[in-house]
Amino acid sequence: MTFADIRDWLKEFDIAEHYYTGRIDSKQDKSLGVYTLKRSAPPVTAIGAASTYDIAGVSLLLHWNNNASETEAAARSLYESLRTVKDVSVGNTQVYLIELLVPEPIDVGTEELSGVYERVIEFNLYYERK
């Protein structure tokens, strides 16, 4: 599973207008960036048998607009979607668990140049190892 696969799966929630991995080019309003979580989980090591799952640490950056309330509402909507989604497959890979690592979307203030509000959601995605 790649971060591009995760980005494409997130499009199913129909939250943002623009989706990115790696970095948000030209920082368009209503964008969702998918990044590697800086504090990822340690590698899964099975004893005596091959592990059947792996973990992807994911950080989502919502780069929304100049309205703090609208940015918060969009972030909370995505957070709730991640919290309640069922029967998840990313690409052709079965997801076993979405472990949200923050109790709510984190307010990271505004982007320096444009003043656009941003929020971050962090989670671990436990998925089937193939």
Tab-separated table of N, CA, C and O in Angstrom:
chain	number	residue	atom	x	y	z
A	1	MET	N	0.847	-1.174	0.000
A	1	MET	CA	0.000	0.000	0.000
A	1	MET	C	0.896	1.241	0.000
A	1	MET	O	1.832	1.323	0.775
A	2	THR	N	0.575	2.193	-0.862
A	2	THR	CA	1.349	3.422	-0.944
A	2	THR	C	0.527	4.594	-0.408
A	2	THR	O	-0.698	4.491	-0.242
A	3	PHE	N	1.205	5.710	-0.194
A	3	PHE	CA	0.482	6.895	0.253
A	3	PHE	C	-0.405	7.439	-0.864
A	3	PHE	O	-1.435	8.063	-0.592
A	4	ALA	N	-0.055	7.190	-2.102
A	4	ALA	CA	-0.933	7.549	-3.215
A	4	ALA	C	-2.231	6.733	-3.143
A	4	ALA	O	-3.318	7.257	-3.421
A	5	ASP	N	-2.130	5.451	-2.748
A	5	ASP	CA	-3.332	4.626	-2.562
A	5	ASP	C	-4.212	5.205	-1.457
A	5	ASP	O	-5.441	5.256	-1.583
A	6	ILE	N	-3.589	5.620	-0.361
A	6	ILE	CA	-4.331	6.212	0.761
A	6	ILE	C	-4.999	7.508	0.310
A	6	ILE	O	-6.167	7.758	0.608
A	7	ARG	N	-4.263	8.344	-0.422
A	7	ARG	CA	-4.829	9.592	-0.960
A	7	ARG	C	-6.065	9.288	-1.809
A	7	ARG	O	-7.112	9.923	-1.645
A	8	ASP	N	-5.963	8.304	-2.692
A	8	ASP	CA	-7.088	7.966	-3.560
A	8	ASP	C	-8.271	7.427	-2.766
A	8	ASP	O	-9.427	7.731	-3.078
A	9	TRP	N	-8.002	6.660	-1.721
A	9	TRP	CA	-9.080	6.165	-0.856
A	9	TRP	C	-9.786	7.321	-0.160
A	9	TRP	O	-11.011	7.340	-0.054
A	10	LEU	N	-9.039	8.307	0.304
A	10	LEU	CA	-9.635	9.452	1.005
A	10	LEU	C	-10.568	10.260	0.107
A	10	LEU	O	-11.486	10.924	0.593
A	11	LYS	N	-10.373	10.180	-1.191
A	11	LYS	CA	-11.262	10.875	-2.123
A	11	LYS	C	-12.691	10.367	-2.005
A	11	LYS	O	-13.642	11.099	-2.296
A	12	GLU	N	-12.862	9.123	-1.556
A	12	GLU	CA	-14.199	8.545	-1.387
A	12	GLU	C	-15.031	9.311	-0.362
A	12	GLU	O	-16.255	9.280	-0.405
A	13	PHE	N	-14.369	10.006	0.577
A	13	PHE	CA	-15.093	10.775	1.599
A	13	PHE	C	-15.604	12.106	1.049
A	13	PHE	O	-16.404	12.772	1.697
A	14	ASP	N	-15.128	12.514	-0.120
A	14	ASP	CA	-15.587	13.726	-0.800
A	14	ASP	C	-15.547	14.958	0.118
A	14	ASP	O	-16.510	15.710	0.202
A	15	ILE	N	-14.419	15.134	0.785
A	15	ILE	CA	-14.244	16.263	1.704
A	15	ILE	C	-13.583	17.439	0.990
A	15	ILE	O	-14.053	18.560	1.049
A	16	ALA	N	-12.462	17.187	0.333
A	16	ALA	CA	-11.647	18.255	-0.256
A	16	ALA	C	-11.896	18.389	-1.751
A	16	ALA	O	-12.513	17.528	-2.381
A	17	GLU	N	-11.370	19.482	-2.302
A	17	GLU	CA	-11.413	19.684	-3.751
A	17	GLU	C	-10.109	19.249	-4.411
A	17	GLU	O	-10.085	18.943	-5.593
A	18	HIS	N	-9.003	19.237	-3.634
A	18	HIS	CA	-7.678	18.887	-4.144
A	18	HIS	C	-7.017	17.924	-3.167
A	18	HIS	O	-7.104	18.127	-1.951
A	19	TYR	N	-6.342	16.907	-3.696
A	19	TYR	CA	-5.681	15.885	-2.870
A	19	TYR	C	-4.233	15.747	-3.301
A	19	TYR	O	-3.941	15.724	-4.504
A	20	TYR	N	-3.338	15.625	-2.314
A	20	TYR	CA	-1.912	15.561	-2.598
A	20	TYR	C	-1.217	14.540	-1.710
A	20	TYR	O	-1.699	14.239	-0.622
A	21	THR	N	-0.088	14.050	-2.167
A	21	THR	CA	0.845	13.300	-1.324
A	21	THR	C	2.191	14.012	-1.410
A	21	THR	O	2.524	14.604	-2.437
A	22	GLY	N	2.936	13.962	-0.334
A	22	GLY	CA	4.268	14.571	-0.336
A	22	GLY	C	4.267	16.037	-0.003
A	22	GLY	O	4.811	16.448	0.992
A	23	ARG	N	3.634	16.852	-0.824
A	23	ARG	CA	3.510	18.274	-0.534
A	23	ARG	C	2.329	18.833	-1.309
A	23	ARG	O	1.916	18.287	-2.335
A	24	ILE	N	1.818	19.947	-0.831
A	24	ILE	CA	0.687	20.585	-1.491
A	24	ILE	C	1.239	21.656	-2.419
A	24	ILE	O	1.762	22.671	-1.974
A	25	ASP	N	1.156	21.409	-3.719
A	25	ASP	CA	1.639	22.372	-4.702
A	25	ASP	C	0.718	23.587	-4.758
A	25	ASP	O	-0.490	23.443	-4.795
A	26	SER	N	1.302	24.741	-4.750
A	26	SER	CA	0.617	26.033	-4.865
A	26	SER	C	-0.457	26.247	-3.797
A	26	SER	O	-1.205	27.211	-3.866
A	27	LYS	N	-0.563	25.352	-2.850
A	27	LYS	CA	-1.455	25.489	-1.692
A	27	LYS	C	-2.834	26.042	-2.048
A	27	LYS	O	-3.250	27.092	-1.597
A	28	GLN	N	-3.544	25.301	-2.860
A	28	GLN	CA	-4.905	25.689	-3.219
A	28	GLN	C	-5.821	25.491	-2.026
A	28	GLN	O	-5.637	24.570	-1.231
A	29	ASP	N	-6.825	26.354	-1.891
A	29	ASP	CA	-7.805	26.209	-0.818
A	29	ASP	C	-8.518	24.862	-0.950
A	29	ASP	O	-8.622	24.299	-2.036
A	30	LYS	N	-9.002	24.380	0.182
A	30	LYS	CA	-9.749	23.124	0.275
A	30	LYS	C	-8.929	21.948	-0.242
A	30	LYS	O	-9.397	21.138	-1.027
A	31	SER	N	-7.678	21.875	0.237
A	31	SER	CA	-6.758	20.794	-0.137
A	31	SER	C	-6.538	19.865	1.041
A	31	SER	O	-6.575	20.278	2.201
A	32	LEU	N	-6.282	18.603	0.710
A	32	LEU	CA	-5.946	17.598	1.708
A	32	LEU	C	-4.629	16.953	1.305
A	32	LEU	O	-4.528	16.374	0.220
A	33	GLY	N	-3.627	17.086	2.162
A	33	GLY	CA	-2.327	16.484	1.915
A	33	GLY	C	-2.148	15.243	2.768
A	33	GLY	O	-2.546	15.225	3.932
A	34	VAL	N	-1.554	14.203	2.196
A	34	VAL	CA	-1.321	12.930	2.883
A	34	VAL	C	0.190	12.772	3.044
A	34	VAL	O	0.925	12.779	2.065
A	35	TYR	N	0.633	12.625	4.295
A	35	TYR	CA	2.052	12.570	4.608
A	35	TYR	C	2.366	11.378	5.494
A	35	TYR	O	1.494	10.864	6.196
A	36	THR	N	3.641	10.998	5.519
A	36	THR	CA	4.122	9.993	6.462
A	36	THR	C	4.113	10.598	7.856
A	36	THR	O	4.597	11.709	8.055
A	37	LEU	N	3.571	9.879	8.800
A	37	LEU	CA	3.558	10.326	10.186
A	37	LEU	C	4.983	10.327	10.711
A	37	LEU	O	5.685	9.332	10.616
A	38	LYS	N	5.421	11.442	11.254
A	38	LYS	CA	6.797	11.558	11.727
A	38	LYS	C	7.096	10.622	12.896
A	38	LYS	O	8.200	10.178	13.079
A	39	ARG	N	6.100	10.299	13.682
A	39	ARG	CA	6.281	9.394	14.817
A	39	ARG	C	5.591	8.054	14.547
A	39	ARG	O	4.737	7.612	15.282
A	40	SER	N	5.980	7.429	13.461
A	40	SER	CA	5.374	6.172	13.046
A	40	SER	C	5.570	5.070	14.073
A	40	SER	O	6.502	5.093	14.869
A	41	ALA	N	4.697	4.082	14.002
A	41	ALA	CA	4.782	2.911	14.874
A	41	ALA	C	6.029	2.111	14.529
A	41	ALA	O	6.489	2.126	13.392
A	42	PRO	N	6.581	1.399	15.505
A	42	PRO	CA	7.732	0.543	15.205
A	42	PRO	C	7.331	-0.569	14.246
A	42	PRO	O	6.159	-0.917	14.146
A	43	PRO	N	8.299	-1.137	13.513
A	43	PRO	CA	7.962	-2.207	12.576
A	43	PRO	C	7.352	-3.409	13.293
A	43	PRO	O	7.686	-3.693	14.440
A	44	VAL	N	6.461	-4.089	12.599
A	44	VAL	CA	5.829	-5.291	13.138
A	44	VAL	C	6.778	-6.460	12.916
A	44	VAL	O	7.195	-6.723	11.794
A	45	THR	N	7.118	-7.144	13.997
A	45	THR	CA	8.006	-8.295	13.905
A	45	THR	C	7.311	-9.497	14.527
A	45	THR	O	7.033	-9.511	15.721
A	46	ALA	N	7.034	-10.488	13.706
A	46	ALA	CA	6.381	-11.703	14.199
A	46	ALA	C	7.438	-12.697	14.661
A	46	ALA	O	8.525	-12.764	14.095
A	47	ILE	N	7.109	-13.462	15.677
A	47	ILE	CA	8.014	-14.501	16.173
A	47	ILE	C	7.443	-15.850	15.769
A	47	ILE	O	6.296	-16.173	16.073
A	48	GLY	N	8.218	-16.606	15.037
A	48	GLY	CA	7.805	-17.952	14.668
A	48	GLY	C	6.960	-18.050	13.409
A	48	GLY	O	6.749	-19.118	12.892
A	49	ALA	N	6.451	-16.947	12.920
A	49	ALA	CA	5.642	-16.971	11.702
A	49	ALA	C	5.692	-15.588	11.067
A	49	ALA	O	6.004	-14.606	11.718
A	50	ALA	N	5.357	-15.544	9.820
A	50	ALA	CA	5.331	-14.258	9.135
A	50	ALA	C	4.157	-13.421	9.645
A	50	ALA	O	3.064	-13.939	9.855
A	51	SER	N	4.387	-12.151	9.847
A	51	SER	CA	3.329	-11.254	10.284
A	51	SER	C	2.271	-11.147	9.191
A	51	SER	O	2.582	-11.124	8.010
A	52	THR	N	1.022	-11.030	9.599
A	52	THR	CA	-0.073	-10.942	8.636
A	52	THR	C	-0.530	-9.512	8.409
A	52	THR	O	-1.412	-9.272	7.605
A	53	TYR	N	0.046	-8.553	9.148
A	53	TYR	CA	-0.358	-7.167	8.975
A	53	TYR	C	0.847	-6.247	9.047
A	53	TYR	O	1.925	-6.623	9.481
A	54	ASP	N	0.631	-5.020	8.604
A	54	ASP	CA	1.645	-3.979	8.699
A	54	ASP	C	0.933	-2.695	9.095
A	54	ASP	O	-0.301	-2.642	9.127
A	55	ILE	N	1.701	-1.656	9.408
A	55	ILE	CA	1.137	-0.395	9.881
A	55	ILE	C	1.683	0.753	9.046
A	55	ILE	O	2.884	0.847	8.827
A	56	ALA	N	0.781	1.614	8.597
A	56	ALA	CA	1.188	2.852	7.929
A	56	ALA	C	0.812	4.009	8.848
A	56	ALA	O	-0.354	4.161	9.227
A	57	GLY	N	1.799	4.813	9.244
A	57	GLY	CA	1.541	6.012	10.030
A	57	GLY	C	1.211	7.151	9.082
A	57	GLY	O	1.996	7.476	8.193
A	58	VAL	N	0.029	7.770	9.257
A	58	VAL	CA	-0.465	8.764	8.309
A	58	VAL	C	-0.754	10.082	9.027
A	58	VAL	O	-1.351	10.102	10.106
A	59	SER	N	-0.343	11.168	8.404
A	59	SER	CA	-0.665	12.509	8.868
A	59	SER	C	-1.394	13.224	7.742
A	59	SER	O	-0.902	13.277	6.612
A	60	LEU	N	-2.575	13.730	8.033
A	60	LEU	CA	-3.368	14.459	7.046
A	60	LEU	C	-3.328	15.944	7.374
A	60	LEU	O	-3.555	16.333	8.522
A	61	LEU	N	-3.049	16.766	6.383
A	61	LEU	CA	-3.074	18.212	6.545
A	61	LEU	C	-4.219	18.775	5.719
A	61	LEU	O	-4.234	18.647	4.488
A	62	LEU	N	-5.200	19.367	6.405
A	62	LEU	CA	-6.275	20.071	5.718
A	62	LEU	C	-5.864	21.530	5.612
A	62	LEU	O	-5.737	22.213	6.625
A	63	HIS	N	-5.613	21.979	4.415
A	63	HIS	CA	-5.275	23.374	4.111
A	63	HIS	C	-6.552	23.926	3.515
A	63	HIS	O	-6.871	23.648	2.362
A	64	TRP	N	-7.345	24.665	4.322
A	64	TRP	CA	-8.731	24.882	3.931
A	64	TRP	C	-9.021	26.253	3.340
A	64	TRP	O	-9.018	26.430	2.134
A	65	ASN	N	-9.327	27.230	4.180
A	65	ASN	CA	-9.635	28.575	3.680
A	65	ASN	C	-9.364	29.610	4.776
A	65	ASN	O	-8.781	29.280	5.803
A	66	ASN	N	-9.821	30.842	4.576
A	66	ASN	CA	-9.553	31.919	5.535
A	66	ASN	C	-10.610	32.013	6.627
A	66	ASN	O	-10.653	32.993	7.364
A	67	ASN	N	-11.448	30.994	6.749
A	67	ASN	CA	-12.496	30.979	7.763
A	67	ASN	C	-12.203	29.851	8.748
A	67	ASN	O	-12.278	28.665	8.389
A	68	ALA	N	-11.896	30.211	9.981
A	68	ALA	CA	-11.530	29.220	10.997
A	68	ALA	C	-12.662	28.225	11.262
A	68	ALA	O	-12.417	27.030	11.423
A	69	SER	N	-13.900	28.697	11.309
A	69	SER	CA	-15.038	27.816	11.595
A	69	SER	C	-15.267	26.796	10.478
A	69	SER	O	-15.550	25.630	10.742
A	70	GLU	N	-15.150	27.238	9.225
A	70	GLU	CA	-15.323	26.315	8.100
A	70	GLU	C	-14.204	25.283	8.060
A	70	GLU	O	-14.433	24.113	7.738
A	71	THR	N	-13.000	25.712	8.387
A	71	THR	CA	-11.867	24.789	8.420
A	71	THR	C	-12.075	23.744	9.503
A	71	THR	O	-11.879	22.547	9.276
A	72	GLU	N	-12.504	24.186	10.677
A	72	GLU	CA	-12.767	23.250	11.767
A	72	GLU	C	-13.877	22.275	11.398
A	72	GLU	O	-13.768	21.067	11.651
A	73	ALA	N	-14.936	22.758	10.775
A	73	ALA	CA	-16.053	21.889	10.395
A	73	ALA	C	-15.613	20.828	9.390
A	73	ALA	O	-15.987	19.657	9.514
A	74	ALA	N	-14.817	21.214	8.404
A	74	ALA	CA	-14.330	20.250	7.408
A	74	ALA	C	-13.451	19.198	8.072
A	74	ALA	O	-13.576	17.998	7.790
A	75	ALA	N	-12.562	19.636	8.970
A	75	ALA	CA	-11.666	18.708	9.649
A	75	ALA	C	-12.444	17.751	10.544
A	75	ALA	O	-12.164	16.548	10.581
A	76	ARG	N	-13.426	18.259	11.262
A	76	ARG	CA	-14.235	17.395	12.132
A	76	ARG	C	-15.057	16.399	11.324
A	76	ARG	O	-15.257	15.265	11.734
A	77	SER	N	-15.532	16.815	10.167
A	77	SER	CA	-16.282	15.908	9.303
A	77	SER	C	-15.395	14.756	8.828
A	77	SER	O	-15.813	13.587	8.869
A	78	LEU	N	-14.180	15.066	8.395
A	78	LEU	CA	-13.255	14.017	7.972
A	78	LEU	C	-12.887	13.117	9.151
A	78	LEU	O	-12.865	11.891	9.015
A	79	TYR	N	-12.630	13.711	10.299
A	79	TYR	CA	-12.279	12.944	11.498
A	79	TYR	C	-13.403	11.956	11.833
A	79	TYR	O	-13.149	10.780	12.090
A	80	GLU	N	-14.626	12.432	11.818
A	80	GLU	CA	-15.773	11.571	12.135
A	80	GLU	C	-15.921	10.457	11.096
A	80	GLU	O	-16.232	9.318	11.439
A	81	SER	N	-15.659	10.770	9.841
A	81	SER	CA	-15.714	9.747	8.791
A	81	SER	C	-14.678	8.658	9.042
A	81	SER	O	-14.973	7.471	8.909
A	82	LEU	N	-13.469	9.051	9.426
A	82	LEU	CA	-12.418	8.077	9.722
A	82	LEU	C	-12.770	7.254	10.965
A	82	LEU	O	-12.470	6.073	11.048
A	83	ARG	N	-13.413	7.897	11.929
A	83	ARG	CA	-13.759	7.224	13.181
A	83	ARG	C	-14.855	6.190	13.006
A	83	ARG	O	-14.894	5.186	13.711
A	84	THR	N	-15.729	6.398	12.033
A	84	THR	CA	-16.910	5.538	11.921
A	84	THR	C	-16.932	4.646	10.678
A	84	THR	O	-17.863	3.856	10.519
A	85	VAL	N	-15.949	4.772	9.804
A	85	VAL	CA	-15.956	3.994	8.567
A	85	VAL	C	-15.871	2.494	8.868
A	85	VAL	O	-15.251	2.079	9.847
A	86	LYS	N	-16.504	1.697	8.035
A	86	LYS	CA	-16.512	0.240	8.205
A	86	LYS	C	-16.111	-0.425	6.898
A	86	LYS	O	-16.260	0.149	5.834
A	87	ASP	N	-15.639	-1.662	7.003
A	87	ASP	CA	-15.286	-2.468	5.827
A	87	ASP	C	-14.393	-1.700	4.854
A	87	ASP	O	-14.776	-1.423	3.718
A	88	VAL	N	-13.198	-1.378	5.309
A	88	VAL	CA	-12.288	-0.531	4.541
A	88	VAL	C	-11.306	-1.368	3.735
A	88	VAL	O	-10.672	-2.281	4.258
A	89	SER	N	-11.177	-1.007	2.471
A	89	SER	CA	-10.104	-1.499	1.611
A	89	SER	C	-9.469	-0.291	0.970
A	89	SER	O	-10.157	0.623	0.523
A	90	VAL	N	-8.149	-0.274	0.946
A	90	VAL	CA	-7.403	0.777	0.268
A	90	VAL	C	-6.755	0.116	-0.931
A	90	VAL	O	-5.882	-0.743	-0.777
A	91	GLY	N	-7.210	0.505	-2.110
A	91	GLY	CA	-6.800	-0.226	-3.300
A	91	GLY	C	-7.348	-1.637	-3.174
A	91	GLY	O	-8.529	-1.839	-2.912
A	92	ASN	N	-6.486	-2.624	-3.294
A	92	ASN	CA	-6.889	-4.025	-3.128
A	92	ASN	C	-6.441	-4.583	-1.793
A	92	ASN	O	-6.355	-5.799	-1.631
A	93	THR	N	-6.174	-3.712	-0.830
A	93	THR	CA	-5.639	-4.131	0.456
A	93	THR	C	-6.672	-3.945	1.558
A	93	THR	O	-7.235	-2.851	1.717
A	94	GLN	N	-6.918	-5.007	2.319
A	94	GLN	CA	-7.862	-4.965	3.433
A	94	GLN	C	-7.263	-4.177	4.595
A	94	GLN	O	-6.122	-4.405	4.983
A	95	VAL	N	-8.041	-3.259	5.158
A	95	VAL	CA	-7.633	-2.512	6.342
A	95	VAL	C	-8.337	-3.130	7.544
A	95	VAL	O	-9.546	-3.321	7.540
A	96	TYR	N	-7.543	-3.431	8.583
A	96	TYR	CA	-8.092	-4.042	9.787
A	96	TYR	C	-8.517	-3.011	10.826
A	96	TYR	O	-9.483	-3.222	11.552
A	97	LEU	N	-7.771	-1.909	10.911
A	97	LEU	CA	-8.022	-0.948	11.991
A	97	LEU	C	-7.494	0.421	11.599
A	97	LEU	O	-6.408	0.528	11.020
A	98	ILE	N	-8.268	1.450	11.918
A	98	ILE	CA	-7.790	2.830	11.844
A	98	ILE	C	-7.676	3.306	13.280
A	98	ILE	O	-8.695	3.447	13.971
A	99	GLU	N	-6.459	3.538	13.721
A	99	GLU	CA	-6.197	3.977	15.090
A	99	GLU	C	-5.934	5.487	15.073
A	99	GLU	O	-4.847	5.939	14.704
A	100	LEU	N	-6.943	6.259	15.448
A	100	LEU	CA	-6.774	7.709	15.513
A	100	LEU	C	-5.851	8.035	16.679
A	100	LEU	O	-6.027	7.530	17.790
A	101	LEU	N	-4.858	8.873	16.441
A	101	LEU	CA	-3.831	9.168	17.441
A	101	LEU	C	-4.042	10.499	18.143
A	101	LEU	O	-3.288	10.842	19.050
A	102	VAL	N	-5.039	11.238	17.722
A	102	VAL	CA	-5.373	12.516	18.351
A	102	VAL	C	-6.864	12.513	18.672
A	102	VAL	O	-7.660	11.896	17.959
A	103	PRO	N	-7.270	13.174	19.768
A	103	PRO	CA	-8.685	13.146	20.157
A	103	PRO	C	-9.590	13.998	19.272
A	103	PRO	O	-10.812	13.868	19.323
A	104	GLU	N	-8.990	14.863	18.473
A	104	GLU	CA	-9.720	15.714	17.538
A	104	GLU	C	-8.711	16.296	16.556
A	104	GLU	O	-7.504	16.215	16.793
A	105	PRO	N	-9.168	16.886	15.448
A	105	PRO	CA	-8.216	17.500	14.523
A	105	PRO	C	-7.414	18.601	15.233
A	105	PRO	O	-7.969	19.422	15.968
A	106	ILE	N	-6.117	18.611	14.992
A	106	ILE	CA	-5.215	19.551	15.662
A	106	ILE	C	-5.168	20.869	14.882
A	106	ILE	O	-4.885	20.877	13.685
A	107	ASP	N	-5.440	21.964	15.572
A	107	ASP	CA	-5.341	23.285	14.966
A	107	ASP	C	-3.867	23.670	14.905
A	107	ASP	O	-3.204	23.789	15.931
A	108	VAL	N	-3.330	23.836	13.701
A	108	VAL	CA	-1.924	24.213	13.546
A	108	VAL	C	-1.792	25.660	13.076
A	108	VAL	O	-0.726	26.071	12.605
A	109	GLY	N	-2.871	26.425	13.209
A	109	GLY	CA	-2.822	27.842	12.865
A	109	GLY	C	-3.046	28.085	11.391
A	109	GLY	O	-3.753	27.351	10.722
A	110	THR	N	-2.397	29.142	10.893
A	110	THR	CA	-2.578	29.523	9.498
A	110	THR	C	-1.276	29.388	8.729
A	110	THR	O	-0.192	29.487	9.292
A	111	GLU	N	-1.401	29.180	7.438
A	111	GLU	CA	-0.253	29.147	6.544
A	111	GLU	C	0.288	30.575	6.460
A	111	GLU	O	-0.479	31.533	6.346
A	112	GLU	N	1.595	30.715	6.553
A	112	GLU	CA	2.231	32.031	6.689
A	112	GLU	C	1.827	33.058	5.643
A	112	GLU	O	1.435	34.171	5.981
A	113	LEU	N	1.943	32.727	4.391
A	113	LEU	CA	1.742	33.714	3.335
A	113	LEU	C	0.277	34.048	3.073
A	113	LEU	O	-0.083	35.201	2.883
A	114	SER	N	-0.576	33.033	3.056
A	114	SER	CA	-1.965	33.243	2.640
A	114	SER	C	-2.929	33.470	3.793
A	114	SER	O	-4.036	33.965	3.579
A	115	GLY	N	-2.559	33.049	5.005
A	115	GLY	CA	-3.473	33.150	6.133
A	115	GLY	C	-4.554	32.087	6.129
A	115	GLY	O	-5.535	32.174	6.863
A	116	VAL	N	-4.369	31.051	5.318
A	116	VAL	CA	-5.339	29.956	5.247
A	116	VAL	C	-5.189	29.071	6.478
A	116	VAL	O	-4.083	28.695	6.857
A	117	TYR	N	-6.315	28.730	7.107
A	117	TYR	CA	-6.305	27.887	8.297
A	117	TYR	C	-6.012	26.440	7.931
A	117	TYR	O	-6.434	25.959	6.872
A	118	GLU	N	-5.308	25.768	8.840
A	118	GLU	CA	-4.933	24.374	8.619
A	118	GLU	C	-5.213	23.551	9.870
A	118	GLU	O	-5.109	24.048	10.982
A	119	ARG	N	-5.550	22.290	9.643
A	119	ARG	CA	-5.765	21.314	10.719
A	119	ARG	C	-5.077	20.014	10.333
A	119	ARG	O	-4.953	19.690	9.153
A	120	VAL	N	-4.653	19.247	11.343
A	120	VAL	CA	-3.952	17.983	11.126
A	120	VAL	C	-4.701	16.858	11.834
A	120	VAL	O	-5.170	17.016	12.965
A	121	ILE	N	-4.790	15.717	11.157
A	121	ILE	CA	-5.337	14.482	11.737
A	121	ILE	C	-4.265	13.412	11.575
A	121	ILE	O	-3.731	13.220	10.486
A	122	GLU	N	-3.945	12.712	12.673
A	122	GLU	CA	-2.920	11.666	12.642
A	122	GLU	C	-3.546	10.326	13.008
A	122	GLU	O	-4.364	10.248	13.931
A	123	PHE	N	-3.124	9.280	12.275
A	123	PHE	CA	-3.637	7.946	12.580
A	123	PHE	C	-2.683	6.879	12.077
A	123	PHE	O	-1.838	7.131	11.218
A	124	ASN	N	-2.833	5.691	12.654
A	124	ASN	CA	-2.148	4.492	12.166
A	124	ASN	C	-3.179	3.656	11.413
A	124	ASN	O	-4.301	3.461	11.886
A	125	LEU	N	-2.760	3.146	10.272
A	125	LEU	CA	-3.605	2.307	9.440
A	125	LEU	C	-3.017	0.895	9.491
A	125	LEU	O	-1.916	0.674	9.021
A	126	TYR	N	-3.737	-0.035	10.122
A	126	TYR	CA	-3.292	-1.429	10.200
A	126	TYR	C	-3.904	-2.162	9.007
A	126	TYR	O	-5.124	-2.204	8.856
A	127	TYR	N	-3.053	-2.735	8.175
A	127	TYR	CA	-3.542	-3.345	6.941
A	127	TYR	C	-2.911	-4.716	6.702
A	127	TYR	O	-1.873	-5.041	7.254
A	128	GLU	N	-3.578	-5.483	5.845
A	128	GLU	CA	-3.142	-6.838	5.499
A	128	GLU	C	-1.822	-6.804	4.735
A	128	GLU	O	-1.703	-6.112	3.730
A	129	ARG	N	-0.869	-7.540	5.247
A	129	ARG	CA	0.420	-7.666	4.545
A	129	ARG	C	0.264	-8.744	3.487
A	129	ARG	O	-0.253	-9.824	3.748
A	130	LYS	N	0.703	-8.452	2.289
A	130	LYS	CA	0.564	-9.434	1.196
A	130	LYS	C	1.911	-9.992	0.818
A	130	LYS	O	2.920	-9.402	0.929
